[in-house]
Coordinates of C-alpha atoms in Angstrom, one line a residue:
M1 CA 159.6 113.8 121.4
G2 CA 157.9 111.8 124.2
L3 CA 156.1 108.4 123.8
P4 CA 152.4 109.0 123.3
S5 CA 150.2 108.3 126.4
L6 CA 147.9 105.5 126.6
T7 CA 145.1 107.8 126.3
D8 CA 146.2 109.4 123.1
I9 CA 146.4 105.8 121.7
V10 CA 142.9 104.9 122.6
S11 CA 141.5 108.2 121.6
S12 CA 143.2 108.0 117.9
N13 CA 141.7 104.1 117.5
H14 CA 138.3 104.8 119.0
P15 CA 137.5 108.4 118.6
A16 CA 133.9 108.6 119.9
S17 CA 132.5 105.3 121.2
F18 CA 132.8 101.6 120.9
M19 CA 131.0 99.8 118.5
A20 CA 128.2 97.1 120.1
I21 CA 127.8 94.7 116.9
E22 CA 124.8 92.5 117.0
A23 CA 123.8 90.1 114.4
V24 CA 120.3 89.5 113.2
K25 CA 119.5 86.0 112.3
L26 CA 116.7 84.3 110.3
P27 CA 114.1 83.5 112.9
E28 CA 111.8 80.6 113.0
L29 CA 109.1 81.1 110.4
S30 CA 106.9 78.1 110.8
D31 CA 106.7 74.4 111.6
G32 CA 108.6 72.3 109.0
V33 CA 110.3 75.3 107.2
D34 CA 114.3 75.0 107.5
S35 CA 115.4 77.6 105.0
G36 CA 114.2 80.4 102.7
D37 CA 115.5 82.4 99.7
I38 CA 116.4 86.0 99.7
L39 CA 113.9 87.9 97.4
E40 CA 114.6 91.5 98.1
L41 CA 116.6 93.6 100.7
Y42 CA 115.1 96.6 101.9
V43 CA 118.1 98.2 103.6
S44 CA 121.9 99.0 102.6
E45 CA 125.0 99.3 104.7
G46 CA 124.8 102.5 106.4
D47 CA 121.2 102.6 106.9
S48 CA 119.5 103.2 110.4
V49 CA 117.2 100.4 111.2
T50 CA 114.6 100.1 114.3
E51 CA 113.6 97.1 116.0
G52 CA 110.7 95.4 114.1
Q53 CA 111.4 97.4 110.9
D54 CA 111.2 94.8 107.6
I55 CA 114.8 94.4 106.5
L56 CA 114.3 91.8 103.6
E57 CA 111.6 89.7 102.0
I58 CA 112.3 85.8 102.0
E59 CA 110.5 82.9 100.1
T60 CA 109.7 79.9 101.7
D61 CA 108.1 76.6 100.4
K62 CA 105.1 78.3 99.4
A63 CA 104.8 81.8 100.8
T64 CA 106.8 84.9 100.9
V65 CA 107.3 86.8 104.4
P66 CA 109.0 89.9 105.6
V67 CA 111.8 89.6 108.0
S68 CA 112.1 92.2 110.6
S69 CA 115.2 93.6 112.4
S70 CA 115.6 92.3 116.1
V71 CA 117.8 95.3 117.3
S72 CA 117.9 99.1 116.4
G73 CA 120.9 100.9 115.2
K74 CA 123.1 101.4 112.1
V75 CA 123.8 98.5 109.4
V76 CA 127.4 97.9 109.3
E77 CA 127.4 94.8 107.1
I78 CA 125.0 92.8 105.0
L79 CA 125.8 89.1 104.9
V80 CA 123.3 88.1 102.2
K81 CA 122.3 89.0 98.8
Q82 CA 119.2 88.6 96.7
G83 CA 118.7 84.8 95.8
D84 CA 120.9 83.3 98.7
K85 CA 119.4 80.4 100.3
V86 CA 119.5 81.0 104.2
P87 CA 118.8 78.4 107.0
I88 CA 116.9 79.2 110.0
G89 CA 119.3 80.8 112.4
G90 CA 121.4 82.1 109.5
L91 CA 123.1 85.4 109.9
L92 CA 121.4 88.2 107.8
I93 CA 122.8 91.7 108.8
K94 CA 125.3 92.9 111.4
V95 CA 124.1 96.2 113.4
D96 CA 125.7 98.9 115.5
S97 CA 123.2 98.9 118.2
A98 CA 125.3 101.7 120.0
A99 CA 124.8 104.1 117.1
S100 CA 122.3 106.4 117.2
P101 CA 119.9 107.2 114.1
S102 CA 121.8 110.3 113.4
D103 CA 125.0 108.5 112.9
A104 CA 123.5 106.4 110.2
K105 CA 123.8 107.8 106.7
A106 CA 120.7 109.0 105.0
P107 CA 119.3 106.3 102.6
S108 CA 120.6 106.9 99.0
K109 CA 118.4 108.4 96.8
P110 CA 118.7 109.9 93.2
E111 CA 119.9 113.3 92.6
P112 CA 117.9 116.0 91.1
E113 CA 118.1 115.9 87.2
Q114 CA 119.4 119.1 85.8
A115 CA 117.5 121.1 83.3
Q116 CA 118.0 119.5 79.7
P117 CA 117.9 121.4 76.4
A118 CA 114.6 121.4 74.8
S119 CA 114.4 118.5 72.4
E120 CA 111.4 116.6 70.8
P121 CA 110.2 114.3 73.5
Q122 CA 109.1 110.8 72.9
P123 CA 105.7 109.5 74.3
P124 CA 106.3 106.7 76.9
Q125 CA 105.7 103.1 76.0
A126 CA 102.2 101.3 76.5
E127 CA 103.7 99.3 79.4
S128 CA 105.6 101.8 81.9
T129 CA 108.7 100.8 83.4
R130 CA 110.5 102.0 86.3
E131 CA 113.2 103.6 84.3
E132 CA 110.3 105.6 82.4
I133 CA 108.8 107.1 85.6
D134 CA 112.3 108.1 86.6
R135 CA 113.0 109.7 83.4
S136 CA 109.9 112.1 83.8
P137 CA 110.7 115.5 81.8
P138 CA 112.3 117.7 84.7
A139 CA 111.0 121.1 85.7
E140 CA 111.9 124.2 83.6
T141 CA 114.2 125.6 86.5
P142 CA 116.6 123.1 88.2
P143 CA 115.7 122.4 91.9
P144 CA 117.9 124.2 94.5
V145 CA 120.7 122.0 95.8
P146 CA 120.1 121.1 99.4
S147 CA 122.3 122.3 102.2
S148 CA 123.9 119.9 104.6
S149 CA 121.7 121.3 107.5
S150 CA 118.4 120.6 105.7
P151 CA 117.0 117.3 104.4
P152 CA 116.8 116.8 100.7
A153 CA 113.7 117.7 98.9
A154 CA 111.4 114.8 98.1
P155 CA 111.4 114.2 94.4
V156 CA 108.3 114.8 92.3
A157 CA 107.5 113.0 89.0
S158 CA 104.6 113.0 86.6
A159 CA 104.1 111.2 83.5
S160 CA 103.4 114.4 81.3
V161 CA 103.1 114.2 77.6
P162 CA 103.9 116.7 74.8
Q163 CA 100.8 118.7 73.8
T164 CA 99.4 122.0 72.8
S165 CA 97.8 124.5 75.0
P166 CA 94.2 123.7 74.2
T167 CA 94.9 120.0 75.3
P168 CA 94.1 119.3 79.1
T169 CA 96.9 118.4 81.1
S170 CA 97.1 114.6 81.7
P171 CA 96.8 113.3 85.1
S172 CA 99.7 112.9 87.5
V173 CA 101.2 109.5 87.5
A174 CA 102.9 110.0 90.7
T175 CA 103.2 112.6 93.5
A176 CA 105.8 113.0 96.3
P177 CA 106.6 109.9 98.2
T178 CA 105.1 109.5 101.6
G179 CA 106.5 107.6 104.3
G180 CA 110.1 108.1 104.0
D181 CA 112.6 107.8 100.8
S182 CA 114.0 104.5 101.7
A183 CA 113.0 101.3 100.3
G184 CA 112.9 100.2 104.1
M185 CA 110.8 103.2 104.9
I186 CA 108.3 102.8 102.2
P187 CA 104.9 102.1 103.9
A188 CA 104.0 99.1 101.8
G189 CA 103.8 95.4 102.4
P190 CA 105.7 92.7 100.7
A191 CA 102.8 91.9 98.3
I192 CA 102.8 95.5 97.2
R193 CA 106.4 95.8 96.6
R194 CA 106.4 92.5 94.6
L195 CA 103.3 94.1 92.5
S196 CA 105.1 97.3 92.0
R197 CA 108.2 95.3 90.8
E198 CA 105.9 93.4 88.3
M199 CA 104.1 96.5 87.2
G200 CA 107.3 98.7 86.9
V201 CA 106.0 101.3 89.4
D202 CA 108.5 103.2 91.7
L203 CA 107.0 103.0 95.1
T204 CA 108.9 106.3 96.0
M205 CA 106.7 108.2 93.6
V206 CA 103.3 106.7 94.9
T207 CA 100.9 108.5 97.5
G208 CA 99.3 105.9 100.0
T209 CA 95.8 106.3 100.6
G210 CA 95.6 103.3 103.2
E211 CA 95.4 103.6 106.8
G212 CA 98.6 105.6 108.4
G213 CA 99.4 106.5 104.7
R214 CA 100.1 103.1 103.6
I215 CA 100.3 102.0 99.8
T216 CA 97.6 99.7 98.7
R217 CA 97.1 97.7 95.6
E218 CA 94.7 100.3 94.3
D219 CA 97.4 103.1 94.5
V220 CA 99.8 101.0 92.3
M221 CA 97.1 100.2 89.9
E222 CA 96.2 104.0 89.6
V223 CA 99.4 104.9 88.6
V224 CA 99.6 102.2 86.0
R225 CA 96.0 103.5 84.8
Q226 CA 97.0 107.0 84.7
A227 CA 100.2 106.1 82.5
N228 CA 98.3 104.2 80.2
A229 CA 95.7 107.1 79.8
A230 CA 98.7 109.3 79.1
V231 CA 99.8 107.0 76.5
R232 CA 96.5 106.9 74.7
Q233 CA 96.3 110.7 75.0
A234 CA 99.8 111.0 73.5
G235 CA 98.7 108.9 70.5
S236 CA 96.6 112.0 69.1
T237 CA 98.9 115.0 70.4
M238 CA 100.0 117.4 68.1
M239 CA 103.1 119.5 68.8
V240 CA 104.8 122.2 67.1
A241 CA 108.8 121.6 66.8
S242 CA 111.1 123.6 64.6
G243 CA 108.5 125.8 62.9
Q244 CA 106.7 122.6 61.6
T245 CA 103.5 120.9 62.8
T246 CA 104.2 117.2 63.5
I247 CA 102.1 114.3 64.8
T248 CA 103.5 112.2 67.7
R249 CA 102.4 108.8 68.3
P250 CA 103.3 106.0 70.6
Q251 CA 106.4 104.0 69.6
E252 CA 105.5 100.7 68.4
T253 CA 106.9 97.5 70.3
K254 CA 108.1 95.1 67.7
P255 CA 108.6 91.5 68.8
S256 CA 112.2 90.5 68.4
S257 CA 113.8 87.4 67.4
G258 CA 115.1 86.9 71.1
S259 CA 111.6 87.0 72.3
A260 CA 112.2 89.7 74.6
S261 CA 109.0 89.1 76.5
L262 CA 110.3 85.9 78.1
P263 CA 111.6 86.1 81.8
G264 CA 115.3 85.5 82.6
T265 CA 118.6 86.8 81.6
A266 CA 119.9 86.8 77.9
D267 CA 122.3 83.8 76.9
Q268 CA 123.2 81.7 74.1
D269 CA 123.4 77.9 73.5
D270 CA 124.6 76.1 70.5
F271 CA 121.4 76.7 68.5
G272 CA 120.6 80.3 69.3
P273 CA 119.6 82.8 72.0
I274 CA 117.9 81.7 75.0
R275 CA 116.8 83.2 78.4
V276 CA 117.9 81.8 81.6
E277 CA 115.7 82.1 85.0
R278 CA 116.8 80.6 88.5
M279 CA 114.2 78.3 89.8
T280 CA 112.3 79.9 92.6
K281 CA 111.8 78.3 96.1
I282 CA 108.1 77.8 95.2
R283 CA 108.9 76.1 91.8
R284 CA 111.4 73.8 93.4
T285 CA 109.0 72.8 96.1
I286 CA 106.2 72.1 93.4
A287 CA 108.6 70.1 91.4
A288 CA 109.7 67.9 94.4
Q289 CA 106.1 67.7 95.4
M290 CA 104.8 66.4 92.0
H291 CA 107.7 64.0 91.7
A292 CA 107.1 62.4 95.0
S293 CA 103.4 62.1 94.2
W294 CA 103.9 60.6 90.7
S295 CA 106.5 58.2 92.1
S296 CA 104.7 56.7 95.2
V297 CA 100.9 57.2 94.3
P298 CA 99.4 54.6 91.9
R299 CA 96.9 57.0 90.7
V300 CA 93.5 56.3 89.0
T301 CA 90.9 58.8 87.8
N302 CA 87.2 58.8 87.7
F303 CA 85.2 61.1 85.2
D304 CA 81.6 62.1 85.4
D305 CA 79.1 65.0 85.1
A306 CA 76.8 66.9 87.4
D307 CA 73.7 68.4 86.4
I308 CA 73.8 71.8 88.0
T309 CA 70.9 73.3 86.1
D310 CA 68.6 73.9 89.2
L311 CA 71.8 74.9 91.4
E312 CA 72.6 77.6 88.8
Q313 CA 68.9 78.9 89.1
L314 CA 69.3 79.2 92.8
R315 CA 72.8 80.7 92.5
S316 CA 71.5 83.3 90.0
S317 CA 68.6 84.1 92.2
S318 CA 70.7 84.6 95.2
K319 CA 74.0 86.5 93.7
E320 CA 72.4 90.2 94.3
D321 CA 72.0 89.4 97.9
Y322 CA 75.6 88.2 98.4
A323 CA 76.8 91.1 96.1
A324 CA 75.2 93.6 98.7
Q325 CA 77.3 92.0 101.2
G326 CA 80.5 92.5 98.8
I327 CA 80.6 88.7 98.0
K328 CA 80.4 87.2 94.4
L329 CA 78.6 84.2 94.6
T330 CA 79.8 81.6 92.3
T331 CA 79.3 77.8 92.2
M332 CA 82.6 76.9 94.1
P333 CA 81.0 77.4 97.6
F334 CA 78.4 75.0 96.5
L335 CA 80.9 72.6 95.3
I336 CA 83.2 72.8 98.3
K337 CA 80.2 72.3 100.8
A338 CA 79.1 69.1 98.6
V339 CA 82.6 67.6 98.7
A340 CA 82.9 68.5 102.7
T341 CA 79.4 67.0 103.3
A342 CA 80.4 63.7 101.2
L343 CA 83.8 63.3 102.8
R344 CA 81.9 63.0 106.2
H345 CA 80.4 59.8 104.6
H346 CA 83.8 58.2 103.1
P347 CA 86.3 58.3 105.6
A348 CA 88.9 56.4 103.3
I349 CA 88.8 59.6 101.1
N350 CA 89.6 61.7 104.1
A351 CA 92.6 59.9 105.3
V352 CA 96.4 59.6 104.8
I353 CA 98.6 56.4 104.5
D354 CA 101.3 56.4 107.2
D355 CA 103.9 54.2 105.4
E356 CA 106.4 54.3 108.2
N357 CA 104.2 52.8 110.6
E358 CA 102.2 50.8 108.1
Q359 CA 98.9 52.4 109.3
V360 CA 96.1 54.3 108.1
I361 CA 95.0 57.9 109.7
Y362 CA 91.5 58.7 109.4
K363 CA 90.9 62.7 109.9
D364 CA 88.1 63.6 112.0
Y365 CA 87.9 67.1 110.6
V366 CA 87.5 68.2 107.1
N367 CA 89.9 71.0 105.7
I368 CA 89.5 71.5 101.8
G369 CA 92.5 72.8 99.9
I370 CA 91.8 74.9 97.0
A371 CA 94.6 74.8 94.3
V372 CA 95.2 78.4 93.0
D373 CA 97.2 79.3 89.8
T374 CA 99.2 82.3 90.6
D375 CA 102.0 84.1 88.9
R376 CA 104.3 82.7 91.5
G377 CA 103.1 79.1 91.1
L378 CA 100.6 76.7 92.3
V379 CA 99.5 77.3 96.0
V380 CA 96.9 75.4 97.9
P381 CA 95.4 77.5 100.7
V382 CA 93.3 75.6 103.1
M383 CA 89.7 76.2 104.3
R384 CA 89.2 74.8 107.8
D385 CA 86.4 72.7 109.0
V386 CA 84.3 73.4 106.1
D387 CA 82.0 70.4 106.8
R388 CA 80.7 72.6 109.9
Q389 CA 80.0 75.7 108.0
G390 CA 76.8 76.7 105.8
V391 CA 77.0 77.7 102.2
P392 CA 77.1 81.6 103.1
D393 CA 79.9 80.9 105.6
V394 CA 82.0 79.1 102.9
A395 CA 81.3 81.9 100.2
R396 CA 82.8 84.3 102.7
G397 CA 85.6 82.2 103.6
L398 CA 86.3 81.8 100.1
A399 CA 86.2 85.2 99.2
E400 CA 88.6 86.2 102.1
M401 CA 90.9 83.4 101.0
A402 CA 90.7 84.7 97.6
G403 CA 91.8 87.9 98.4
K404 CA 94.7 87.1 100.7
V405 CA 96.0 84.9 97.8
R406 CA 95.6 88.0 95.2
G407 CA 97.2 90.2 97.5
G408 CA 100.0 87.5 98.5
Q409 CA 99.2 88.0 102.2
F410 CA 98.8 84.3 103.1
G411 CA 101.5 82.5 105.3
V412 CA 102.9 79.0 105.4
N413 CA 100.4 77.9 108.0
D414 CA 97.5 78.9 105.6
L415 CA 98.8 76.0 103.3
R416 CA 99.0 73.4 105.9
G417 CA 96.5 70.7 107.3
G418 CA 94.4 69.9 104.2
T419 CA 92.5 66.5 103.9
F420 CA 91.2 66.9 100.4
T421 CA 92.0 69.3 97.5
I422 CA 89.7 70.8 94.8
S423 CA 91.2 72.4 91.6
N424 CA 89.1 74.6 89.5
L425 CA 90.2 74.2 86.0
G426 CA 86.9 75.7 84.6
A427 CA 88.0 79.2 85.6
I428 CA 90.5 78.9 83.0
G429 CA 89.2 76.6 80.5
G430 CA 88.8 72.8 79.8
Q431 CA 86.7 70.2 80.8
Y432 CA 88.4 66.9 82.1
S433 CA 91.9 66.3 83.2
T434 CA 94.0 63.8 85.4
P435 CA 95.0 65.8 88.4
I436 CA 97.9 64.6 90.6
V437 CA 97.1 63.9 94.1
N438 CA 98.3 66.2 96.7
I439 CA 100.4 63.9 98.9
P440 CA 99.8 63.0 101.8
E441 CA 96.2 63.2 100.9
V442 CA 94.6 60.4 98.9
A443 CA 92.3 62.2 96.7
I444 CA 91.8 65.3 94.4
L445 CA 88.9 66.6 92.5
L446 CA 89.3 68.6 89.5
V447 CA 86.1 70.6 88.3
G448 CA 85.9 71.8 84.6
R449 CA 84.0 74.7 82.9
S450 CA 80.4 73.8 82.9
R451 CA 78.5 73.9 79.5
K452 CA 75.2 73.1 78.3
L453 CA 74.6 69.6 76.6
P454 CA 71.6 67.5 75.4
V455 CA 70.5 65.2 78.0
V456 CA 67.9 62.4 77.9
M457 CA 65.4 63.1 80.6
P458 CA 63.7 60.2 82.5
D459 CA 60.6 60.8 80.3
D460 CA 62.9 60.1 77.2
S461 CA 62.6 63.9 76.3
I462 CA 65.8 65.7 75.2
K463 CA 66.4 69.0 76.9
P464 CA 69.5 71.4 77.3
R465 CA 71.2 71.1 80.8
L466 CA 74.2 72.7 82.3
M467 CA 76.6 69.9 83.1
M468 CA 79.9 70.4 85.4
P469 CA 82.5 67.9 84.5
L470 CA 84.3 66.3 87.3
S471 CA 87.5 64.6 87.5
L472 CA 88.3 62.5 90.7
S473 CA 92.0 61.1 91.1
Y474 CA 92.9 59.0 94.0
D475 CA 95.4 56.8 95.5
H476 CA 94.7 53.4 94.6
R477 CA 96.6 51.7 97.6
L478 CA 93.7 53.0 99.7
V479 CA 90.8 54.0 97.7
D480 CA 89.2 51.4 95.7
G481 CA 87.2 52.0 92.6
G482 CA 83.9 51.5 94.0
T483 CA 84.6 53.6 97.1
A484 CA 85.6 56.6 94.6
A485 CA 82.4 56.0 92.5
R486 CA 80.2 56.1 95.6
F487 CA 82.1 59.3 96.8
L488 CA 81.7 61.1 93.3
N489 CA 78.0 60.0 93.3
D490 CA 77.4 61.6 96.7
V491 CA 78.9 64.9 95.4
I492 CA 76.8 64.9 92.4
G493 CA 73.8 64.1 94.3
Y494 CA 74.1 67.1 96.4
L495 CA 74.9 69.3 93.4
E496 CA 72.0 68.2 91.5
S497 CA 69.8 68.7 94.6
P498 CA 70.9 72.0 96.1
S499 CA 68.4 72.0 98.8
R500 CA 69.9 68.9 100.5
L501 CA 72.9 70.9 100.3
L502 CA 71.5 74.1 102.0
L503 CA 70.2 72.0 104.9
A504 CA 73.4 69.8 105.2
L505 CA 75.4 70.6 108.5

């Protein structure tokens, strides 16, 4: 037998083509961001990706952002997993850029369920989960097995409930998936993906109604509403089983001794069952910020009330005009404008302390941060140059910012550059508090829930007035008590005389 030729050796080890492996790294996300935590991977090894396609979602200091692939090809190795902390420039995945899309395997998807013997089905729980949606009753006949030459059929699921023939058919919870059957190909942004996880909705079973078939928040919520409607309908549904008439009701959820509603994974300590959850990047950042503020800022808090009776009358008479423009007019735009205008007259409140260079930096711009309590933690998006805007502009900016926060569409830069912070405790409940200064700022104002109180008027009469509680915390290293009191008096003056506020620019 002769020795193999060089051509035979090369052909046996490299059957078709040489691999061109390229690494996708974590890019620069924003100034001051040096790392991030992996929240979710959108691709698997063997998947085909294109340049610009989102491959994972990462969590930075106070925002979550998608990371896209810098090359096209086949994913040959994933170098990170959910929960990993990755520095800027860290390796994420390896891609064979020489592979064509046809070389990559089709993204995995669940096999069609085979028909099961008829049995008494159980109605779904009040809160639908992804497993419940995936376990929707199969069709009466099993779907045909797809051939290798044709793509697999898209799964179709619906939250049907047992019912007699006179009962109307319940609405479909989900229809055929759109935009692909891989997590990386689903036409939905990171915020929608996170919402679907929290609500237990499988995005592959949601039809997008947005531009280009993108899945919107309303699409996800419609799935949840339809599932809840199916549950309510199932509560009064009668079915005939084994020749006997039975009444089916939704299964009751009984609280367990282990408090199953708690987050985290089940564990045990020396005294009983517990649940453990890894601290998120946002929560770690909040903890570090609060500790730094508490350790370095000698904080003092002034408490006072503003009579907003006239302001409320003005707001009530104008809210319909704003509603016609799609804006819900609250007292917050007036408060933000009052604070921004007062900051112009009290530069010490709109300043920072530069400890390293032993100097005070007075800001010639007014950027107001609004503390927002979200399910991911406290975030403070910033409204810029508020002192140069009128109340209508502030109201529109506030509505836009609220929409971004609710949808998780804000970035790191939306949280930077603030000179003063307002925290609205009244939206939740409570009157007074001692808020912690959001360093490097030197003051923060907390507004409580307005309530009617008997007030002694200048003519000694007693009248019911709508009073807004205010709590101003400040850094006593720079802000003296007199400066804080005068600033708070100015804010109260603008709130109690809304005509001055409307004219202030």
